[in-house]
Amino acid sequence: MDLKTAAINDLITSQIQTLFGFYKWCQSFTDPRVENWLLMSSPFPTLVFLALYLAMIKYGPIYMSKRKAFKLKWLLVVYNFGITMLNAWIAFELLYCGLKRNYNFICQLVDTSDDEYEVRIARAIWWYYFSKLIEFMDTFFFIVRKKTRQLTFLHIYHHSTMFAFWWVGAKFVPGGSALTGAMVNCFVHVFMYSYYCLAAMGPSVQKFLWWKKYLTILQLIQFTIGVVLGLHAIMTQCQFTRWMQYVFVCYAFSFIVLFSNFYNHTYLTESDKKKTY
């Protein structure tokens, strides 16, 4: 082995050791209560599921291109009703336990103790993370029903990043100020999946569903409040994990941009746009 090859091998070994050291350092911040919970010990299962999800988006429509679309009417009703109930339970569990612990819903540190309500909060946030894996089925149903126009950048970005983002939340901060974002999002999802459940029942019910666009408005309000509260926490030096506050603000702002674009393209007619000029 010549000196150049040896130097390259040493450099690669050094970089691997550095990355492994960084990984171990990150792992040291794991909330000890969740370390042995399902999918929590390592990021790799989450990354595998995410890779499979993206592969499904790429190859699923190709597989379905020469096949008949599935109807799945009552499966969709049951699925959306189940997601609605799960989000309702998570939202009320977080609210109830937060009130029991006298949480400050704007700035609250994570309590890693084995207090009954703190463990329940951590478990509810884990279920919130896991619900994002279940919600990959939204995309699967679009594909097998050949509704590929629904596979927008917003849809894919939302589903994939929420699953990854909340692995971090459940792993490192399953409580504290993370509770507020998860709780509010679950309440919004109760309305959203209730709409999907009713819409899946067919035209006889769909004609009464006049409030679809208000779901988008509700989501925009949610993310705007999230950005405001996040900036407030940063400016008031809230001691909740600082790097996560910055990430949350940027992440919520990205949704404001994307949902605003979706609202403009979906609900504003040309005449509506002219009236705004």
PDB file of N, CA, C and O in Angstrom, residues 83-140:
ATOM      1  N   ILE A  83     -58.355   7.274  12.339  1.00  0.00           N
ATOM      2  CA  ILE A  83     -57.361   8.341  12.507  1.00  0.00           C
ATOM      3  C   ILE A  83     -57.960   9.518  13.274  1.00  0.00           C
ATOM      4  O   ILE A  83     -57.289  10.146  14.101  1.00  0.00           O
ATOM      5  N   THR A  84     -59.230   9.815  13.015  1.00  0.00           N
ATOM      6  CA  THR A  84     -59.909  10.890  13.747  1.00  0.00           C
ATOM      7  C   THR A  84     -59.928  10.593  15.240  1.00  0.00           C
ATOM      8  O   THR A  84     -59.596  11.452  16.070  1.00  0.00           O
ATOM      9  N   MET A  85     -60.292   9.375  15.602  1.00  0.00           N
ATOM     10  CA  MET A  85     -60.369   8.985  17.003  1.00  0.00           C
ATOM     11  C   MET A  85     -58.993   8.980  17.671  1.00  0.00           C
ATOM     12  O   MET A  85     -58.841   9.397  18.823  1.00  0.00           O
ATOM     13  N   LEU A  86     -57.986   8.511  16.933  1.00  0.00           N
ATOM     14  CA  LEU A  86     -56.633   8.497  17.483  1.00  0.00           C
ATOM     15  C   LEU A  86     -56.151   9.912  17.770  1.00  0.00           C
ATOM     16  O   LEU A  86     -55.595  10.185  18.844  1.00  0.00           O
ATOM     17  N   ASN A  87     -56.380  10.827  16.829  1.00  0.00           N
ATOM     18  CA  ASN A  87     -55.964  12.219  17.042  1.00  0.00           C
ATOM     19  C   ASN A  87     -56.743  12.864  18.176  1.00  0.00           C
ATOM     20  O   ASN A  87     -56.177  13.653  18.946  1.00  0.00           O
ATOM     21  N   ALA A  88     -58.016  12.539  18.297  1.00  0.00           N
ATOM     22  CA  ALA A  88     -58.818  13.091  19.389  1.00  0.00           C
ATOM     23  C   ALA A  88     -58.281  12.611  20.731  1.00  0.00           C
ATOM     24  O   ALA A  88     -58.151  13.404  21.682  1.00  0.00           O
ATOM     25  N   TRP A  89     -57.954  11.317  20.815  1.00  0.00           N
ATOM     26  CA  TRP A  89     -57.418  10.788  22.073  1.00  0.00           C
ATOM     27  C   TRP A  89     -56.095  11.451  22.431  1.00  0.00           C
ATOM     28  O   TRP A  89     -55.885  11.857  23.581  1.00  0.00           O
ATOM     29  N   ILE A  90     -55.176  11.571  21.448  1.00  0.00           N
ATOM     30  CA  ILE A  90     -53.872  12.187  21.717  1.00  0.00           C
ATOM     31  C   ILE A  90     -54.062  13.629  22.186  1.00  0.00           C
ATOM     32  O   ILE A  90     -53.439  14.064  23.168  1.00  0.00           O
ATOM     33  N   ALA A  91     -54.919  14.387  21.490  1.00  0.00           N
ATOM     34  CA  ALA A  91     -55.133  15.794  21.829  1.00  0.00           C
ATOM     35  C   ALA A  91     -55.665  15.952  23.251  1.00  0.00           C
ATOM     36  O   ALA A  91     -55.143  16.751  24.044  1.00  0.00           O
ATOM     37  N   PHE A  92     -56.696  15.176  23.608  1.00  0.00           N
ATOM     38  CA  PHE A  92     -57.282  15.310  24.939  1.00  0.00           C
ATOM     39  C   PHE A  92     -56.360  14.748  26.021  1.00  0.00           C
ATOM     40  O   PHE A  92     -56.337  15.262  27.145  1.00  0.00           O
ATOM     41  N   GLU A  93     -55.594  13.717  25.693  1.00  0.00           N
ATOM     42  CA  GLU A  93     -54.631  13.177  26.652  1.00  0.00           C
ATOM     43  C   GLU A  93     -53.556  14.206  26.969  1.00  0.00           C
ATOM     44  O   GLU A  93     -53.199  14.430  28.145  1.00  0.00           O
ATOM     45  N   LEU A  94     -53.038  14.882  25.953  1.00  0.00           N
ATOM     46  CA  LEU A  94     -52.025  15.908  26.161  1.00  0.00           C
ATOM     47  C   LEU A  94     -52.593  17.096  26.930  1.00  0.00           C
ATOM     48  O   LEU A  94     -51.943  17.626  27.842  1.00  0.00           O
ATOM     49  N   LEU A  95     -53.799  17.518  26.559  1.00  0.00           N
ATOM     50  CA  LEU A  95     -54.414  18.643  27.249  1.00  0.00           C
ATOM     51  C   LEU A  95     -54.670  18.310  28.720  1.00  0.00           C
ATOM     52  O   LEU A  95     -54.326  19.097  29.616  1.00  0.00           O
ATOM     53  N   TYR A  96     -55.245  17.152  28.969  1.00  0.00           N
ATOM     54  CA  TYR A  96     -55.578  16.747  30.342  1.00  0.00           C
ATOM     55  C   TYR A  96     -54.319  16.643  31.207  1.00  0.00           C
ATOM     56  O   TYR A  96     -54.261  17.210  32.314  1.00  0.00           O
ATOM     57  N   CYS A  97     -53.302  15.940  30.705  1.00  0.00           N
ATOM     58  CA  CYS A  97     -52.084  15.757  31.486  1.00  0.00           C
ATOM     59  C   CYS A  97     -51.318  17.065  31.651  1.00  0.00           C
ATOM     60  O   CYS A  97     -50.726  17.321  32.711  1.00  0.00           O
ATOM     61  N   GLY A  98     -51.339  17.910  30.603  1.00  0.00           N
ATOM     62  CA  GLY A  98     -50.696  19.209  30.715  1.00  0.00           C
ATOM     63  C   GLY A  98     -51.332  20.071  31.781  1.00  0.00           C
ATOM     64  O   GLY A  98     -50.645  20.750  32.555  1.00  0.00           O
ATOM     65  N   LEU A  99     -52.655  20.055  31.847  1.00  0.00           N
ATOM     66  CA  LEU A  99     -53.357  20.817  32.884  1.00  0.00           C
ATOM     67  C   LEU A  99     -53.078  20.245  34.273  1.00  0.00           C
ATOM     68  O   LEU A  99     -52.914  20.993  35.242  1.00  0.00           O
ATOM     69  N   LYS A 100     -53.029  18.921  34.364  1.00  0.00           N
ATOM     70  CA  LYS A 100     -52.730  18.281  35.641  1.00  0.00           C
ATOM     71  C   LYS A 100     -51.343  18.673  36.154  1.00  0.00           C
ATOM     72  O   LYS A 100     -51.118  18.760  37.368  1.00  0.00           O
ATOM     73  N   ARG A 101     -50.415  18.899  35.229  1.00  0.00           N
ATOM     74  CA  ARG A 101     -49.045  19.271  35.597  1.00  0.00           C
ATOM     75  C   ARG A 101     -48.829  20.781  35.590  1.00  0.00           C
ATOM     76  O   ARG A 101     -47.705  21.252  35.721  1.00  0.00           O
ATOM     77  N   ASN A 102     -49.935  21.533  35.440  1.00  0.00           N
ATOM     78  CA  ASN A 102     -49.851  23.006  35.429  1.00  0.00           C
ATOM     79  C   ASN A 102     -48.850  23.506  34.380  1.00  0.00           C
ATOM     80  O   ASN A 102     -48.021  24.382  34.654  1.00  0.00           O
ATOM     81  N   TYR A 103     -48.945  22.943  33.184  1.00  0.00           N
ATOM     82  CA  TYR A 103     -48.032  23.316  32.110  1.00  0.00           C
ATOM     83  C   TYR A 103     -48.233  24.772  31.696  1.00  0.00           C
ATOM     84  O   TYR A 103     -49.358  25.280  31.649  1.00  0.00           O
ATOM     85  N   ASN A 104     -47.106  25.404  31.375  1.00  0.00           N
ATOM     86  CA  ASN A 104     -47.134  26.657  30.637  1.00  0.00           C
ATOM     87  C   ASN A 104     -47.056  26.261  29.166  1.00  0.00           C
ATOM     88  O   ASN A 104     -46.018  25.810  28.698  1.00  0.00           O
ATOM     89  N   PHE A 105     -48.139  26.415  28.441  1.00  0.00           N
ATOM     90  CA  PHE A 105     -48.208  25.888  27.071  1.00  0.00           C
ATOM     91  C   PHE A 105     -47.397  26.705  26.071  1.00  0.00           C
ATOM     92  O   PHE A 105     -47.303  26.340  24.905  1.00  0.00           O
ATOM     93  N   ILE A 106     -46.794  27.811  26.529  1.00  0.00           N
ATOM     94  CA  ILE A 106     -45.952  28.625  25.654  1.00  0.00           C
ATOM     95  C   ILE A 106     -44.477  28.323  25.872  1.00  0.00           C
ATOM     96  O   ILE A 106     -43.696  28.245  24.930  1.00  0.00           O
ATOM     97  N   CYS A 107     -44.082  28.123  27.115  1.00  0.00           N
ATOM     98  CA  CYS A 107     -42.687  27.814  27.429  1.00  0.00           C
ATOM     99  C   CYS A 107     -42.649  26.831  28.591  1.00  0.00           C
ATOM    100  O   CYS A 107     -42.969  27.207  29.726  1.00  0.00           O
ATOM    101  N   GLN A 108     -42.266  25.609  28.310  1.00  0.00           N
ATOM    102  CA  GLN A 108     -42.259  24.569  29.337  1.00  0.00           C
ATOM    103  C   GLN A 108     -41.091  23.629  29.096  1.00  0.00           C
ATOM    104  O   GLN A 108     -40.930  23.097  27.999  1.00  0.00           O
ATOM    105  N   LEU A 109     -40.274  23.414  30.108  1.00  0.00           N
ATOM    106  CA  LEU A 109     -39.171  22.476  29.990  1.00  0.00           C
ATOM    107  C   LEU A 109     -39.689  21.041  30.059  1.00  0.00           C
ATOM    108  O   LEU A 109     -40.749  20.783  30.622  1.00  0.00           O
ATOM    109  N   VAL A 110     -38.922  20.125  29.492  1.00  0.00           N
ATOM    110  CA  VAL A 110     -39.274  18.711  29.541  1.00  0.00           C
ATOM    111  C   VAL A 110     -38.915  18.162  30.917  1.00  0.00           C
ATOM    112  O   VAL A 110     -37.804  18.367  31.410  1.00  0.00           O
ATOM    113  N   ASP A 111     -39.855  17.471  31.521  1.00  0.00           N
ATOM    114  CA  ASP A 111     -39.625  16.803  32.803  1.00  0.00           C
ATOM    115  C   ASP A 111     -39.430  15.312  32.513  1.00  0.00           C
ATOM    116  O   ASP A 111     -40.361  14.631  32.096  1.00  0.00           O
ATOM    117  N   THR A 112     -38.219  14.815  32.723  1.00  0.00           N
ATOM    118  CA  THR A 112     -37.910  13.425  32.392  1.00  0.00           C
ATOM    119  C   THR A 112     -38.132  12.487  33.584  1.00  0.00           C
ATOM    120  O   THR A 112     -37.635  11.351  33.581  1.00  0.00           O
ATOM    121  N   SER A 113     -38.871  12.947  34.564  1.00  0.00           N
ATOM    122  CA  SER A 113     -39.139  12.106  35.734  1.00  0.00           C
ATOM    123  C   SER A 113     -40.148  11.014  35.378  1.00  0.00           C
ATOM    124  O   SER A 113     -40.728  11.001  34.287  1.00  0.00           O
ATOM    125  N   ASP A 114     -40.384  10.116  36.337  1.00  0.00           N
ATOM    126  CA  ASP A 114     -41.353   9.038  36.147  1.00  0.00           C
ATOM    127  C   ASP A 114     -42.722   9.407  36.705  1.00  0.00           C
ATOM    128  O   ASP A 114     -43.540   8.525  36.994  1.00  0.00           O
ATOM    129  N   ASP A 115     -42.957  10.719  36.820  1.00  0.00           N
ATOM    130  CA  ASP A 115     -44.290  11.174  37.240  1.00  0.00           C
ATOM    131  C   ASP A 115     -45.348  10.596  36.293  1.00  0.00           C
ATOM    132  O   ASP A 115     -45.150  10.538  35.073  1.00  0.00           O
ATOM    133  N   GLU A 116     -46.459  10.161  36.858  1.00  0.00           N
ATOM    134  CA  GLU A 116     -47.503   9.484  36.072  1.00  0.00           C
ATOM    135  C   GLU A 116     -47.931  10.296  34.861  1.00  0.00           C
ATOM    136  O   GLU A 116     -48.034   9.772  33.735  1.00  0.00           O
ATOM    137  N   TYR A 117     -48.189  11.590  35.063  1.00  0.00           N
ATOM    138  CA  TYR A 117     -48.702  12.420  33.970  1.00  0.00           C
ATOM    139  C   TYR A 117     -47.616  12.740  32.954  1.00  0.00           C
ATOM    140  O   TYR A 117     -47.902  12.858  31.749  1.00  0.00           O
ATOM    141  N   GLU A 118     -46.369  12.870  33.413  1.00  0.00           N
ATOM    142  CA  GLU A 118     -45.279  13.119  32.470  1.00  0.00           C
ATOM    143  C   GLU A 118     -45.043  11.903  31.570  1.00  0.00           C
ATOM    144  O   GLU A 118     -44.778  12.043  30.369  1.00  0.00           O
ATOM    145  N   VAL A 119     -45.156  10.716  32.125  1.00  0.00           N
ATOM    146  CA  VAL A 119     -45.009   9.501  31.320  1.00  0.00           C
ATOM    147  C   VAL A 119     -46.157   9.391  30.333  1.00  0.00           C
ATOM    148  O   VAL A 119     -45.959   9.014  29.164  1.00  0.00           O
ATOM    149  N   ARG A 120     -47.359   9.764  30.762  1.00  0.00           N
ATOM    150  CA  ARG A 120     -48.502   9.738  29.849  1.00  0.00           C
ATOM    151  C   ARG A 120     -48.319  10.739  28.713  1.00  0.00           C
ATOM    152  O   ARG A 120     -48.681  10.466  27.556  1.00  0.00           O
ATOM    153  N   ILE A 121     -47.746  11.894  29.023  1.00  0.00           N
ATOM    154  CA  ILE A 121     -47.470  12.886  27.983  1.00  0.00           C
ATOM    155  C   ILE A 121     -46.460  12.329  26.981  1.00  0.00           C
ATOM    156  O   ILE A 121     -46.641  12.426  25.760  1.00  0.00           O
ATOM    157  N   ALA A 122     -45.385  11.728  27.502  1.00  0.00           N
ATOM    158  CA  ALA A 122     -44.367  11.146  26.626  1.00  0.00           C
ATOM    159  C   ALA A 122     -44.973  10.064  25.749  1.00  0.00           C
ATOM    160  O   ALA A 122     -44.679   9.978  24.539  1.00  0.00           O
ATOM    161  N   ARG A 123     -45.843   9.239  26.323  1.00  0.00           N
ATOM    162  CA  ARG A 123     -46.450   8.162  25.547  1.00  0.00           C
ATOM    163  C   ARG A 123     -47.390   8.720  24.477  1.00  0.00           C
ATOM    164  O   ARG A 123     -47.444   8.212  23.353  1.00  0.00           O
ATOM    165  N   ALA A 124     -48.130   9.772  24.818  1.00  0.00           N
ATOM    166  CA  ALA A 124     -49.029  10.387  23.835  1.00  0.00           C
ATOM    167  C   ALA A 124     -48.241  10.998  22.679  1.00  0.00           C
ATOM    168  O   ALA A 124     -48.657  10.907  21.515  1.00  0.00           O
ATOM    169  N   ILE A 125     -47.100  11.609  22.976  1.00  0.00           N
ATOM    170  CA  ILE A 125     -46.272  12.179  21.919  1.00  0.00           C
ATOM    171  C   ILE A 125     -45.670  11.067  21.062  1.00  0.00           C
ATOM    172  O   ILE A 125     -45.542  11.213  19.834  1.00  0.00           O
ATOM    173  N   TRP A 126     -45.320   9.925  21.693  1.00  0.00           N
ATOM    174  CA  TRP A 126     -44.871   8.789  20.884  1.00  0.00           C
ATOM    175  C   TRP A 126     -45.986   8.335  19.951  1.00  0.00           C
ATOM    176  O   TRP A 126     -45.736   8.050  18.773  1.00  0.00           O
ATOM    177  N   TRP A 127     -47.203   8.255  20.445  1.00  0.00           N
ATOM    178  CA  TRP A 127     -48.325   7.869  19.593  1.00  0.00           C
ATOM    179  C   TRP A 127     -48.540   8.898  18.481  1.00  0.00           C
ATOM    180  O   TRP A 127     -48.929   8.541  17.364  1.00  0.00           O
ATOM    181  N   TYR A 128     -48.288  10.163  18.781  1.00  0.00           N
ATOM    182  CA  TYR A 128     -48.398  11.199  17.749  1.00  0.00           C
ATOM    183  C   TYR A 128     -47.381  10.932  16.644  1.00  0.00           C
ATOM    184  O   TYR A 128     -47.718  10.996  15.453  1.00  0.00           O
ATOM    185  N   TYR A 129     -46.137  10.632  17.039  1.00  0.00           N
ATOM    186  CA  TYR A 129     -45.113  10.258  16.053  1.00  0.00           C
ATOM    187  C   TYR A 129     -45.561   9.034  15.262  1.00  0.00           C
ATOM    188  O   TYR A 129     -45.493   9.016  14.022  1.00  0.00           O
ATOM    189  N   PHE A 130     -46.037   7.990  15.934  1.00  0.00           N
ATOM    190  CA  PHE A 130     -46.415   6.756  15.273  1.00  0.00           C
ATOM    191  C   PHE A 130     -47.610   6.973  14.345  1.00  0.00           C
ATOM    192  O   PHE A 130     -47.722   6.309  13.303  1.00  0.00           O
ATOM    193  N   SER A 131     -48.485   7.923  14.711  1.00  0.00           N
ATOM    194  CA  SER A 131     -49.640   8.207  13.842  1.00  0.00           C
ATOM    195  C   SER A 131     -49.190   8.724  12.485  1.00  0.00           C
ATOM    196  O   SER A 131     -49.889   8.545  11.482  1.00  0.00           O
ATOM    197  N   LYS A 132     -48.008   9.362  12.446  1.00  0.00           N
ATOM    198  CA  LYS A 132     -47.495   9.865  11.171  1.00  0.00           C
ATOM    199  C   LYS A 132     -47.067   8.713  10.254  1.00  0.00           C
ATOM    200  O   LYS A 132     -47.109   8.843   9.027  1.00  0.00           O
ATOM    201  N   LEU A 133     -46.661   7.607  10.862  1.00  0.00           N
ATOM    202  CA  LEU A 133     -46.377   6.412  10.077  1.00  0.00           C
ATOM    203  C   LEU A 133     -47.681   5.813   9.532  1.00  0.00           C
ATOM    204  O   LEU A 133     -47.755   5.447   8.357  1.00  0.00           O
ATOM    205  N   ILE A 134     -48.691   5.754  10.381  1.00  0.00           N
ATOM    206  CA  ILE A 134     -49.995   5.240   9.939  1.00  0.00           C
ATOM    207  C   ILE A 134     -50.536   6.096   8.789  1.00  0.00           C
ATOM    208  O   ILE A 134     -51.105   5.573   7.825  1.00  0.00           O
ATOM    209  N   GLU A 135     -50.319   7.401   8.869  1.00  0.00           N
ATOM    210  CA  GLU A 135     -50.864   8.316   7.861  1.00  0.00           C
ATOM    211  C   GLU A 135     -50.169   8.190   6.507  1.00  0.00           C
ATOM    212  O   GLU A 135     -50.626   8.796   5.522  1.00  0.00           O
ATOM    213  N   PHE A 136     -49.103   7.411   6.422  1.00  0.00           N
ATOM    214  CA  PHE A 136     -48.548   7.090   5.108  1.00  0.00           C
ATOM    215  C   PHE A 136     -49.600   6.381   4.247  1.00  0.00           C
ATOM    216  O   PHE A 136     -49.506   6.391   3.014  1.00  0.00           O
ATOM    217  N   MET A 137     -50.587   5.783   4.922  1.00  0.00           N
ATOM    218  CA  MET A 137     -51.657   5.106   4.192  1.00  0.00           C
ATOM    219  C   MET A 137     -52.462   6.089   3.346  1.00  0.00           C
ATOM    220  O   MET A 137     -53.063   5.688   2.341  1.00  0.00           O
ATOM    221  N   ASP A 138     -52.488   7.374   3.723  1.00  0.00           N
ATOM    222  CA  ASP A 138     -53.159   8.387   2.888  1.00  0.00           C
ATOM    223  C   ASP A 138     -52.613   8.308   1.461  1.00  0.00           C
ATOM    224  O   ASP A 138     -53.364   8.304   0.479  1.00  0.00           O
ATOM    225  N   THR A 139     -51.283   8.278   1.377  1.00  0.00           N
ATOM    226  CA  THR A 139     -50.614   8.247   0.081  1.00  0.00           C
ATOM    227  C   THR A 139     -50.872   6.922  -0.632  1.00  0.00           C
ATOM    228  O   THR A 139     -51.119   6.894  -1.844  1.00  0.00           O
ATOM    229  N   PHE A 140     -50.811   5.835   0.117  1.00  0.00           N
ATOM    230  CA  PHE A 140     -51.072   4.513  -0.462  1.00  0.00           C
ATOM    231  C   PHE A 140     -52.460   4.460  -1.094  1.00  0.00           C
ATOM    232  O   PHE A 140     -52.630   3.958  -2.211  1.00  0.00           O
TER     233      PHE A 140
END
